Every structure is written in C-alpha cells, then in structure tokens.
Short mmCIF file of N, CA and C in Angstrom, two decimals:
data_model
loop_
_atom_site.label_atom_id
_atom_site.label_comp_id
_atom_site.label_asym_id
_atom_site.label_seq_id
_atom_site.Cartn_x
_atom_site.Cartn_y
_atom_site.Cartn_z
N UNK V 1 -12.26 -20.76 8.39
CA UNK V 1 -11.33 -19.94 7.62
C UNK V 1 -11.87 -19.82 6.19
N UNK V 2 -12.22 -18.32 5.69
CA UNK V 2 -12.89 -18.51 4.41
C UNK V 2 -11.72 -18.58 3.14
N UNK V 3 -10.45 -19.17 3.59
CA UNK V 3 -9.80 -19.68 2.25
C UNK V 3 -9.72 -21.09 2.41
N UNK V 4 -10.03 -21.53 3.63
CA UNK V 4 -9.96 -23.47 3.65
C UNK V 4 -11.25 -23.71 2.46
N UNK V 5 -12.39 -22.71 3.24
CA UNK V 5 -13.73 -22.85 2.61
C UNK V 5 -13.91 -22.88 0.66
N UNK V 6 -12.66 -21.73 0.60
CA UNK V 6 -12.86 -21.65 -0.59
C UNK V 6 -11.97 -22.44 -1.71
N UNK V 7 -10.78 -22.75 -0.73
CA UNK V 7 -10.23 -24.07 -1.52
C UNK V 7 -10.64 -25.36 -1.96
N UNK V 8 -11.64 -25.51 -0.61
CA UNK V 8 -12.44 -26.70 -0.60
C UNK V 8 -13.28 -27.02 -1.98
N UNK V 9 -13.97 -25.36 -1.42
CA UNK V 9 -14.97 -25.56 -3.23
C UNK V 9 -14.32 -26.01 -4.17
N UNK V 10 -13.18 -24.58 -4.84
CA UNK V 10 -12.43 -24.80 -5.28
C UNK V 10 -11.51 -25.93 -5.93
N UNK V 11 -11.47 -27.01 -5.13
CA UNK V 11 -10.41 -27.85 -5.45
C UNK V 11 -8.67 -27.57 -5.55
N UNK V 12 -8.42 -26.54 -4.52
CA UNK V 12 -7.33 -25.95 -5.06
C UNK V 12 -6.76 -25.78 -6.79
N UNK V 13 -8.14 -25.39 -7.49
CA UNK V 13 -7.48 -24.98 -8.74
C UNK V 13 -7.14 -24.18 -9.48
N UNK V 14 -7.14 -22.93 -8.20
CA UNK V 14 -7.31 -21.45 -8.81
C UNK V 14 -6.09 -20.90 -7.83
N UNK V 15 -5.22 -20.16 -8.65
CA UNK V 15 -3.86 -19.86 -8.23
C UNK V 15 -4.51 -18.44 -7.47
N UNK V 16 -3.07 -17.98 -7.26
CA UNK V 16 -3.42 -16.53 -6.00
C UNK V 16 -3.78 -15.62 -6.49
N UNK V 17 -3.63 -14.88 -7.52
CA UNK V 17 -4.40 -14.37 -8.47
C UNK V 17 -5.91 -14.26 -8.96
N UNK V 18 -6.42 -15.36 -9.24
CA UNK V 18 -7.70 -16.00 -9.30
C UNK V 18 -8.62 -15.70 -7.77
N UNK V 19 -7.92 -16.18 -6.98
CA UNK V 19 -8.25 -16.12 -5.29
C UNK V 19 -8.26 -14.39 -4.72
N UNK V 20 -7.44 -13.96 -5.07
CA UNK V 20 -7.43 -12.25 -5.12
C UNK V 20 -8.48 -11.62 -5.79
N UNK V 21 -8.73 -12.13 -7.00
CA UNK V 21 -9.56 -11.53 -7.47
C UNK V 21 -10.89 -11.98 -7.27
N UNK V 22 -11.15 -12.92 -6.75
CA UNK V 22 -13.01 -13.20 -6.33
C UNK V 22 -12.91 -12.79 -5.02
N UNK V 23 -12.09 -13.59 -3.98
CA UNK V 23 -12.42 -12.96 -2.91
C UNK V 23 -11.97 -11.78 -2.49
N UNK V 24 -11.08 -11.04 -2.69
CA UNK V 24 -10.95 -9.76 -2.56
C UNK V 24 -11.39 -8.67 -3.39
N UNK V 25 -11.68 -8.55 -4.60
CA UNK V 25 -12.42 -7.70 -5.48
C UNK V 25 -13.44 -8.17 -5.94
N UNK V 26 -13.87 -9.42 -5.55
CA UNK V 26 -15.34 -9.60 -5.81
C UNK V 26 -15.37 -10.00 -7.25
N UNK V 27 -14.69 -10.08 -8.39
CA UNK V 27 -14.39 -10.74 -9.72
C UNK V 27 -14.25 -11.87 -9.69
N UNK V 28 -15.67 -12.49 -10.91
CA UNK V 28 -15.23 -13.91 -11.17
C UNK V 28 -14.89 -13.81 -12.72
N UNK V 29 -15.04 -15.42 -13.00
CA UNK V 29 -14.71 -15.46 -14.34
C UNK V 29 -13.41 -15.36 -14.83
N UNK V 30 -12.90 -14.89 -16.03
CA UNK V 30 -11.53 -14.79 -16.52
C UNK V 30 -11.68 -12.94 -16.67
N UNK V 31 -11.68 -12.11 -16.12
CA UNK V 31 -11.49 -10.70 -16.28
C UNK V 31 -10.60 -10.35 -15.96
N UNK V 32 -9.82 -9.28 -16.71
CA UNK V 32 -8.83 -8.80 -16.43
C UNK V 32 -8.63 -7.77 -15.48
N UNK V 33 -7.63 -7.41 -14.75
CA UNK V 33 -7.85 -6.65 -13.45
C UNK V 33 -7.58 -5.52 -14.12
N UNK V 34 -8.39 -4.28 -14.62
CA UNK V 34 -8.76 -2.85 -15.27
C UNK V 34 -7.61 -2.44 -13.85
N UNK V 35 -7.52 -0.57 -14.58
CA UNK V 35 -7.22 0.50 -13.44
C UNK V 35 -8.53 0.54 -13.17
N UNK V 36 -8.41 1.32 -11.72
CA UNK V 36 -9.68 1.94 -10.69
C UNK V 36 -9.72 3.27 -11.66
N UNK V 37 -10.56 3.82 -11.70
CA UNK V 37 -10.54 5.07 -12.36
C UNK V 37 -10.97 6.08 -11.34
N UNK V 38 -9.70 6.84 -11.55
CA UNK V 38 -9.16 7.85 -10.67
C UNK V 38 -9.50 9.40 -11.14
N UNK V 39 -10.44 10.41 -10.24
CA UNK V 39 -11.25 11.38 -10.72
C UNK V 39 -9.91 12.39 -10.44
N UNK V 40 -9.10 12.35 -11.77
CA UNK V 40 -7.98 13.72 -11.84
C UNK V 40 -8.04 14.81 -11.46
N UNK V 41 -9.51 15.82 -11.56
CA UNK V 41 -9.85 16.95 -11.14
C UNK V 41 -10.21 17.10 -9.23
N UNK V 42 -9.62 15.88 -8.42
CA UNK V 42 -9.58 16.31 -7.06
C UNK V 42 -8.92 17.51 -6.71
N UNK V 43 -9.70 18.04 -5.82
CA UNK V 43 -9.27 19.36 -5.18
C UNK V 43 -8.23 18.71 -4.41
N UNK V 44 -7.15 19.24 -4.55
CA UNK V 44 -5.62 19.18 -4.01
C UNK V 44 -5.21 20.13 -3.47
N UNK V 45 -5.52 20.58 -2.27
CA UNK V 45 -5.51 21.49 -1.61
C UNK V 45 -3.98 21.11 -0.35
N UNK V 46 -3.73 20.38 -0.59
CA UNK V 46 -2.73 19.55 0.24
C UNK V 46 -0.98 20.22 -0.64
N UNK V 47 -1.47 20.59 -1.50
CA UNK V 47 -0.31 20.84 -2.71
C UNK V 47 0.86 19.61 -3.02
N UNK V 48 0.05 18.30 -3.58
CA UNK V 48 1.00 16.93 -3.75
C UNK V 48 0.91 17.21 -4.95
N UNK V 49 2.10 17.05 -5.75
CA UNK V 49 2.72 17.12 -7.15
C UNK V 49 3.72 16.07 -7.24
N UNK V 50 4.71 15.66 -8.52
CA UNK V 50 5.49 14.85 -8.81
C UNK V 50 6.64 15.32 -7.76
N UNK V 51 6.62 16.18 -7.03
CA UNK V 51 8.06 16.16 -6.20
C UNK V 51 7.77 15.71 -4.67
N UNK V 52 6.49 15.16 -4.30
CA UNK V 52 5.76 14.69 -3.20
C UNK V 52 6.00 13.15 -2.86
N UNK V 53 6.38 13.25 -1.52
CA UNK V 53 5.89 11.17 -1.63
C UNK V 53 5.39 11.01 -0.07
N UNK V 54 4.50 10.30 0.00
CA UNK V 54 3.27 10.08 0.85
C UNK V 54 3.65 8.64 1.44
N UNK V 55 4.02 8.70 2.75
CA UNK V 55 4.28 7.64 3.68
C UNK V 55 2.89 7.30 4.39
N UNK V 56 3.21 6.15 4.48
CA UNK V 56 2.10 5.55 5.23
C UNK V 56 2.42 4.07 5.80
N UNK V 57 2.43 5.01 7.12
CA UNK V 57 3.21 3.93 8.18
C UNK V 57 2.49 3.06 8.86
N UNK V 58 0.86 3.12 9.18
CA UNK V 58 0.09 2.26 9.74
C UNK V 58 -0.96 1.73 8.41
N UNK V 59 -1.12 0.44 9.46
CA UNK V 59 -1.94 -0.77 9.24
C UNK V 59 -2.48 -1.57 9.79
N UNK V 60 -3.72 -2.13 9.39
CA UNK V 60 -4.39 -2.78 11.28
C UNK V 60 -3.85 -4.41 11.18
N UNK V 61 -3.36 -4.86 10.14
CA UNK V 61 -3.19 -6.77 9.78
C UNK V 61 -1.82 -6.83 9.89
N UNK V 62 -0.97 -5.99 9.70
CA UNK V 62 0.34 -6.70 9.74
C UNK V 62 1.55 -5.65 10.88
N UNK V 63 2.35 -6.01 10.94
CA UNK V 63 3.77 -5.49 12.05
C UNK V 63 3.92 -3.96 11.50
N UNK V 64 4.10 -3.39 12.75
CA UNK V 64 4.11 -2.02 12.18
C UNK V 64 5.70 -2.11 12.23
N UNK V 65 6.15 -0.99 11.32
CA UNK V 65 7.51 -0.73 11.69
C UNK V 65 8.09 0.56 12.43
N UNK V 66 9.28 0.19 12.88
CA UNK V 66 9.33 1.49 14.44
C UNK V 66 8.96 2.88 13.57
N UNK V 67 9.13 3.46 14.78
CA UNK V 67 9.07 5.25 14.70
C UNK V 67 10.43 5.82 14.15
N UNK V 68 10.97 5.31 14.51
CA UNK V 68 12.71 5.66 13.88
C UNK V 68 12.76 5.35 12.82
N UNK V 69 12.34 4.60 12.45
CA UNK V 69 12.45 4.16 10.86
C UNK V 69 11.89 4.84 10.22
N UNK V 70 10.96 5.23 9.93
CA UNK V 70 10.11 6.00 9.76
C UNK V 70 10.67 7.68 9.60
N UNK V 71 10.77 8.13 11.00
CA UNK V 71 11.50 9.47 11.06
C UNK V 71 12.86 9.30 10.17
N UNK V 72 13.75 8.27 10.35
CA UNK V 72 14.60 8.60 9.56
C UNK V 72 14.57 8.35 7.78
N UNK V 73 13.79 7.76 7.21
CA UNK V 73 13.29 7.53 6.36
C UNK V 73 12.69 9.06 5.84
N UNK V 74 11.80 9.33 6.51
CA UNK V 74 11.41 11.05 6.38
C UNK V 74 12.71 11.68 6.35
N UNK V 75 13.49 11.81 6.95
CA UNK V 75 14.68 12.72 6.91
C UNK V 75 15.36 12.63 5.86
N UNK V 76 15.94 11.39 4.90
CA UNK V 76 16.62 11.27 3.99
C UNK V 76 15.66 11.95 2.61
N UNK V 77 14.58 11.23 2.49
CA UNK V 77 13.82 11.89 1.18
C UNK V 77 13.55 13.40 1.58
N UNK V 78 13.70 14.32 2.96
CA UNK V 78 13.66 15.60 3.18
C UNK V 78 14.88 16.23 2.16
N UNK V 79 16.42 15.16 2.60
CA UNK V 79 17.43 16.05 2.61
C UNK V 79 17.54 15.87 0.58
N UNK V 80 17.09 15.11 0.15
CA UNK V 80 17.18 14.98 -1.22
C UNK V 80 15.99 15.65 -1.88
N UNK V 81 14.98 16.75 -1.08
CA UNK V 81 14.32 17.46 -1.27
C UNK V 81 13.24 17.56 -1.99
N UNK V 82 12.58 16.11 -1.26
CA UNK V 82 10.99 15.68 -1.67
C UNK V 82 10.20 16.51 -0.79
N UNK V 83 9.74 17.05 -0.79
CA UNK V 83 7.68 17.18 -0.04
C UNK V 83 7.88 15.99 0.56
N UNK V 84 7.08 15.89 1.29
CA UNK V 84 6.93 14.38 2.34
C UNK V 84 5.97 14.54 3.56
N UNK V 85 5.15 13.61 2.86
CA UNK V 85 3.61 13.61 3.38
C UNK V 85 3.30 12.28 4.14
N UNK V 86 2.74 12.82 5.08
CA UNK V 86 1.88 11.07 6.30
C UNK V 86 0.37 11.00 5.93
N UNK V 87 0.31 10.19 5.47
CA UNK V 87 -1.42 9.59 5.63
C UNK V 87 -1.51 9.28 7.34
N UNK V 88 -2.93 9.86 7.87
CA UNK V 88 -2.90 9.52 9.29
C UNK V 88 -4.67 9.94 8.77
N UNK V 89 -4.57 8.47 9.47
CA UNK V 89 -6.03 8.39 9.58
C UNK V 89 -7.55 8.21 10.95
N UNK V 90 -6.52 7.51 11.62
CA UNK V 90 -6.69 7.13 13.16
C UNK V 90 -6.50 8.33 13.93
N UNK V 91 -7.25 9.04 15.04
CA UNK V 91 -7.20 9.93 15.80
C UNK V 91 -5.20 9.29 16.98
N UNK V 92 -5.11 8.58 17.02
CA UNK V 92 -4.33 8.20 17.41
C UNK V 92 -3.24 8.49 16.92
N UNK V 93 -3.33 8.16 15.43
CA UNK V 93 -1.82 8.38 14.59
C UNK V 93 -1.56 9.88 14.11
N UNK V 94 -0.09 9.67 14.21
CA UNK V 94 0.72 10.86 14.38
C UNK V 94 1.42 11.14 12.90
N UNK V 95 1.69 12.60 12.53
CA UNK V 95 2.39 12.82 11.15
C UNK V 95 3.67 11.95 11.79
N UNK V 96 4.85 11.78 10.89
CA UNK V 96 6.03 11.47 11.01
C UNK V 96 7.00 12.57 10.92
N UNK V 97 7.51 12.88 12.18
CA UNK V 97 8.15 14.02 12.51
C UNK V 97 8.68 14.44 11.17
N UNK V 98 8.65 15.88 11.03
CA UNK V 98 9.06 17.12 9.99
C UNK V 98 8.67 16.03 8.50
N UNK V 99 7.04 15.84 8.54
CA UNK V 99 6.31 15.79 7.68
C UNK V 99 4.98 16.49 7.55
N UNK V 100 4.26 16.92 6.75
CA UNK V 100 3.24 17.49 6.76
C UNK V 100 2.32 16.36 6.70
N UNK V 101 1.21 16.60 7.43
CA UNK V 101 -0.56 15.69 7.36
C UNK V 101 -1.38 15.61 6.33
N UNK V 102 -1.42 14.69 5.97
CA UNK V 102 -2.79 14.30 5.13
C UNK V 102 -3.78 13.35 5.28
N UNK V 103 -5.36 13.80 6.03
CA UNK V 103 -6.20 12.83 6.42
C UNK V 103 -7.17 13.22 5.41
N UNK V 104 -7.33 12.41 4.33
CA UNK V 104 -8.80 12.70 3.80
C UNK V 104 -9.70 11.04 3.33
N UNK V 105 -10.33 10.72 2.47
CA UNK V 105 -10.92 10.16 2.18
C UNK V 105 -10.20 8.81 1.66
N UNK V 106 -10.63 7.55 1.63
CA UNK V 106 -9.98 6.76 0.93
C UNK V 106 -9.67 6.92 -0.32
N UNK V 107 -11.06 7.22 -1.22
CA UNK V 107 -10.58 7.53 -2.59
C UNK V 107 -10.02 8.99 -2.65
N UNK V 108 -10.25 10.21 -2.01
CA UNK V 108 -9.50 10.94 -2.29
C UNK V 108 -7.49 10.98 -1.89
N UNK V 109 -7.11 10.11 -0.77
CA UNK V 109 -6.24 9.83 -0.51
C UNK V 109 -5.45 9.05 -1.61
N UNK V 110 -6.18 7.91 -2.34
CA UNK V 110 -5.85 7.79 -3.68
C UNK V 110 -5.49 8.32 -4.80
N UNK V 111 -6.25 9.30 -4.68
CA UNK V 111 -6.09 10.42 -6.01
C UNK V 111 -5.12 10.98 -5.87
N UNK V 112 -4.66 11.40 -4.08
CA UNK V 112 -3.45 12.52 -3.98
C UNK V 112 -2.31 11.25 -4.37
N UNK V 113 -2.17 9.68 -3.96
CA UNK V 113 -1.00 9.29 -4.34
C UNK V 113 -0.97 9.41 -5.77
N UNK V 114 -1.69 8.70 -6.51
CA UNK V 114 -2.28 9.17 -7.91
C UNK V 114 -1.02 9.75 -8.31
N UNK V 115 -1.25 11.75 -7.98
CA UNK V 115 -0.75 12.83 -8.19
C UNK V 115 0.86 12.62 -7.65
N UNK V 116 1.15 12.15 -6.75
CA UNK V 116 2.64 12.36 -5.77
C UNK V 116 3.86 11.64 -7.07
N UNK V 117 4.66 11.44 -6.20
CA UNK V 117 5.97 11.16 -7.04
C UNK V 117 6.12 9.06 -6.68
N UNK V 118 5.47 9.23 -5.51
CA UNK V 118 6.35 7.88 -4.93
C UNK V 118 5.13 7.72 -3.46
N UNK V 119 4.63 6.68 -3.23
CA UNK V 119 3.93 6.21 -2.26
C UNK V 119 5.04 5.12 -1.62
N UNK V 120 5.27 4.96 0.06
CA UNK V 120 6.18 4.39 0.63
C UNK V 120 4.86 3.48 1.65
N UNK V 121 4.29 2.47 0.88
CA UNK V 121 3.41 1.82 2.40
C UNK V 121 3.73 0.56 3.26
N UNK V 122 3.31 0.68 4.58
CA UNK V 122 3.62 -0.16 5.27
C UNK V 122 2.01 -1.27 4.76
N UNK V 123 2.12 -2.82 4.02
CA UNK V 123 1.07 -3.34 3.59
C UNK V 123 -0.18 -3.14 4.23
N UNK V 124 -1.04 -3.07 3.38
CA UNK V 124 -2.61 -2.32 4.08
C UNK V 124 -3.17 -2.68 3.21
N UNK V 125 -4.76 -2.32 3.40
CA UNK V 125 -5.76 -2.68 1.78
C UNK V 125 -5.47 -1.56 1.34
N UNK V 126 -5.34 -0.09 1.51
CA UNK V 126 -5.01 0.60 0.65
C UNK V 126 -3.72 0.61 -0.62
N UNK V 127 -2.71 -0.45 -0.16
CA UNK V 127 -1.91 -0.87 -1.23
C UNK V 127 -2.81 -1.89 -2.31
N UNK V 128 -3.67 -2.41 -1.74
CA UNK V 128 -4.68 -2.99 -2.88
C UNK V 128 -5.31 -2.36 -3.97
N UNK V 129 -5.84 -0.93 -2.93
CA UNK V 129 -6.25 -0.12 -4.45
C UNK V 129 -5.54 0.66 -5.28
N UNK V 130 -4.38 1.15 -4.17
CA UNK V 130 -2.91 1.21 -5.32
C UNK V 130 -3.07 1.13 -6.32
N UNK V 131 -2.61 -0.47 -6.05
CA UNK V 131 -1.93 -1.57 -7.02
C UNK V 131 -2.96 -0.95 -8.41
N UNK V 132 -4.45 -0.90 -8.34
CA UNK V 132 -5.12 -0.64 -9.33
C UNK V 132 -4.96 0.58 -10.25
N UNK V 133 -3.82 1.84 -9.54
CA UNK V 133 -3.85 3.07 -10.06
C UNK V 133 -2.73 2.99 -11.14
N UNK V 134 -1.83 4.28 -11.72
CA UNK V 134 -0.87 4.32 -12.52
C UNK V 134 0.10 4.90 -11.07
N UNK V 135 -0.19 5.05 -9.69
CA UNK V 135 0.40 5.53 -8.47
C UNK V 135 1.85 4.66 -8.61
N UNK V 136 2.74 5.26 -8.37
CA UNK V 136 4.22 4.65 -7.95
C UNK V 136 3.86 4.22 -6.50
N UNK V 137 3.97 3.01 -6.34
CA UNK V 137 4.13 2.47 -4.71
C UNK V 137 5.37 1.73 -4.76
N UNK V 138 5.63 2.00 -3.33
CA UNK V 138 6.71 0.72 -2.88
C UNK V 138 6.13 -0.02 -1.32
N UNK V 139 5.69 -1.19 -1.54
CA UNK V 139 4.70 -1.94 -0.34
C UNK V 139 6.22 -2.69 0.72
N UNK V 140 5.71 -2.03 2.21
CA UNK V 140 6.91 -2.80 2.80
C UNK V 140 5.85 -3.80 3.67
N UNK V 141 6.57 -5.21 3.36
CA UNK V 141 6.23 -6.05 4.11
C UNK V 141 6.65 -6.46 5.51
N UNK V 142 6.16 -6.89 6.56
CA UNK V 142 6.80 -6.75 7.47
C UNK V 142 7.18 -8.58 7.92
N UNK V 143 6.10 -9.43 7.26
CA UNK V 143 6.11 -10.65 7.24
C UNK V 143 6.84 -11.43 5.51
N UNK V 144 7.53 -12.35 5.67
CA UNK V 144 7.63 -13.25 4.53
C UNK V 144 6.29 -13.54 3.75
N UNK V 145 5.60 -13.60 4.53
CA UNK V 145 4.04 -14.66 4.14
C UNK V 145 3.45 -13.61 3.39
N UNK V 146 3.46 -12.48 3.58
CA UNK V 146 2.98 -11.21 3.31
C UNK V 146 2.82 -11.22 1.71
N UNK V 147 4.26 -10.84 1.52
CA UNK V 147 5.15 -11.59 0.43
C UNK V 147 4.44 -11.94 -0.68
N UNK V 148 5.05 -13.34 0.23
CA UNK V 148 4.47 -14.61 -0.80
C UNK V 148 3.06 -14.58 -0.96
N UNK V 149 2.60 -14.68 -0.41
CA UNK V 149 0.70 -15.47 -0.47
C UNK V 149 0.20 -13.93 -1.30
N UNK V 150 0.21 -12.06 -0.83
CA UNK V 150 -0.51 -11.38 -1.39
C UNK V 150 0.23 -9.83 -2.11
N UNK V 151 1.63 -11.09 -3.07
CA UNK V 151 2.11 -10.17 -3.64
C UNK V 151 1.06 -9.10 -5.00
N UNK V 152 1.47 -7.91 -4.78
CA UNK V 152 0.41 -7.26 -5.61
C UNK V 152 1.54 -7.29 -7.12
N UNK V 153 2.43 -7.34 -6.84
CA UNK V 153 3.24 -7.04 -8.54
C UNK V 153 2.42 -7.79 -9.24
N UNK V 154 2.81 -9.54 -8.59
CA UNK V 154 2.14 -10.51 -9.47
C UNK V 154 1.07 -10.34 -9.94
N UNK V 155 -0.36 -10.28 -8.60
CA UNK V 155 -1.55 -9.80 -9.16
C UNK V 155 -1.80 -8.98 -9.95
N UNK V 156 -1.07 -7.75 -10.00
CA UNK V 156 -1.83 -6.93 -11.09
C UNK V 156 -0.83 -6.75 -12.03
N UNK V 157 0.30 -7.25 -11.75
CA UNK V 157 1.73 -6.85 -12.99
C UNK V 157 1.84 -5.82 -13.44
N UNK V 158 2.38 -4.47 -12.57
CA UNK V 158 2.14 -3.58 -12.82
C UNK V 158 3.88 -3.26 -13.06
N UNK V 159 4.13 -2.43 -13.59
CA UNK V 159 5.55 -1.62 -13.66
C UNK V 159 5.90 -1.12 -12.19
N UNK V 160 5.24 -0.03 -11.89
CA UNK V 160 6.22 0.80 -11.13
C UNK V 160 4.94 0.42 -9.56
N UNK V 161 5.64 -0.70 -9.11
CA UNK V 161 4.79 -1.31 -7.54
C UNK V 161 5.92 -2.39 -7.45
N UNK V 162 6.51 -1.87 -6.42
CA UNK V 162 7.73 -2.58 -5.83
C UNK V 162 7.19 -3.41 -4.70
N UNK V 163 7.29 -4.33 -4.11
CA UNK V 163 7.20 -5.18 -2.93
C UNK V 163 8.85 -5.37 -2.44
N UNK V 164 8.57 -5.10 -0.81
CA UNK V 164 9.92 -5.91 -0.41
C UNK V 164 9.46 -6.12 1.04
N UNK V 165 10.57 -6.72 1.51
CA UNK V 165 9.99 -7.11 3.00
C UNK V 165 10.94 -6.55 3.92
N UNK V 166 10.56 -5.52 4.92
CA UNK V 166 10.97 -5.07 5.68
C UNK V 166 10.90 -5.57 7.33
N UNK V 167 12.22 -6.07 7.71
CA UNK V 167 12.00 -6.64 8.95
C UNK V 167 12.42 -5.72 10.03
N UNK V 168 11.27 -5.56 11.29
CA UNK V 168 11.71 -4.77 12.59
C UNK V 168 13.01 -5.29 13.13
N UNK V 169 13.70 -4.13 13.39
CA UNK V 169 14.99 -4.52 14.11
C UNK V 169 14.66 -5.33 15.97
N UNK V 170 15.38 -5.88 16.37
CA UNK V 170 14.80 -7.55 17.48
C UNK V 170 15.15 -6.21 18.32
N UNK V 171 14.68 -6.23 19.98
CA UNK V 171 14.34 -5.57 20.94
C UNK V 171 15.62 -5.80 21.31
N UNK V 172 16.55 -6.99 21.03
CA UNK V 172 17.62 -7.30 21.96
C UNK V 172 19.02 -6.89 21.45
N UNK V 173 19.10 -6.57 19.94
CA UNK V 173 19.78 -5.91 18.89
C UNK V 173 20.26 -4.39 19.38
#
C-alpha cells in the first residue's frame, strides 16, 4: 500500500494535506497549492456560460449514485432554468435524461466548468483539478472515508468547493 509505504518513511508526520500534495500532485517541500492556470480563450462551442451547470455522475474509485437521482436532480435545476450539461466520457456513459452532452478533453472539460455557473460531481480526480480552478464545485461523496481522508475544501481552502456526502438509497428501502 503506497500510503503504509509512505507513512513509514514519513513517520506519520505529515498531515493530509502534505500527503495530497506529494503524492498526488507530485509537490514537495512547503509550497503553496497555486490555481492550475486555465486557458480562458477555449473554444466553447458547447455554449456553457454563468447560467450552465455541468453534472458529472461517473467515477471509476467510488459508489456511483442511481440514475434517478441524477435525472431528478437534472429536472429541478431544468425547472429553475439552468442549462444543464453531462460530462460523459466513457462510450458507455449516457447524458442524463433532458440534458445536453459534453465529451471533450480533460483540460478542456475544465475550462468549460471554469466558464459554467456550478459543477455538481460525483468524487473523481477531476474534482482534484477543480479544486485548483476559481470553478464552483459541489463534490458528492458517496463514502464517509471519502470525506474525511480526501477532503478538497481543506486541501486547497478554497471558497466556493462544497463537499458533502451523498448516500445511495438501500435496495430494500
């Protein structure tokens, strides 16, 4: 496990933060976590503006949350008359009914949240590079642990990056 490994070194003396930032961004030392710098002049051909918000319902590490949730989630920011956009990236994955598609690039997919009003993600590494933009996110967790161990507020202490934890409704419910 390369966090036993790295605690070991370590001595457990480097909080989650510290640990985020070497092993996941590759930063040592005491540096401060900068924005990603985000190329403003992307062709936006998608037409995402401040009245846009960009769902993104899959992720390969953690619990997905249903399809209903989702669709109805799309339906409410419809009826309060957002734009409402799916990242789908996987030949597999599907827009979220009476949403429009958006498959492009990682960093250009960035740029369009960038541009949008409100990013809604189900936790992914792309909430990692988020976290680095001036992008409004709200990260749904699907685990506690999620949470706790790789909250991004903390890491990057940003204003407008909400974390919460969203639990699937039980099969037997």
């Amino acid at each position: 496990n390369l966090f036993m490994e790295f605690d070991e070194e370590y001595q457990n003396d480097m909080d989650i933060v510290e640990k985020y930032k070497t092993l996941v961004l590759g930063m040592s030392g005491n540096y401060p976590l900068d924005k990603l710098r985000i190329i403003d002049n992307v062709i936006n051909e998608n037409g995402i503006n401040k009245n846009s918000i960009i769902l993104m319902p899959d992720a390969n590490s953690v619990k997905k949350l249903s399809n209903e949730f989702w669709i109805e989630l799309a339906q409410i920011l419809l009826d309060k008359g957002y734009e409402v956009y799916t990242n789908v990236k996987k030949k597999e994955e599907k827009e979220i009914k009476n949403t429009k598609k958006i498959s492009e690039t990682i960093m250009k997919t960035v740029a369009l949240c960038n541009k949008a009003y409100l990013t809604i993600s189900l936790r992914s590494g792309m909430c990692d590079l988020l976290s680095l933009t001036d992008a409004s996110v709200i990260i749904l967790n699907t685990e506690d642990y999620c949470l706790k161990e790789w909250d991004l507020k903390k890491i990057t202490n940003r204003e407008n990056l909400y974390n919460v934890v969203a639990y699937r409704k039980s099969e037997e419910s």
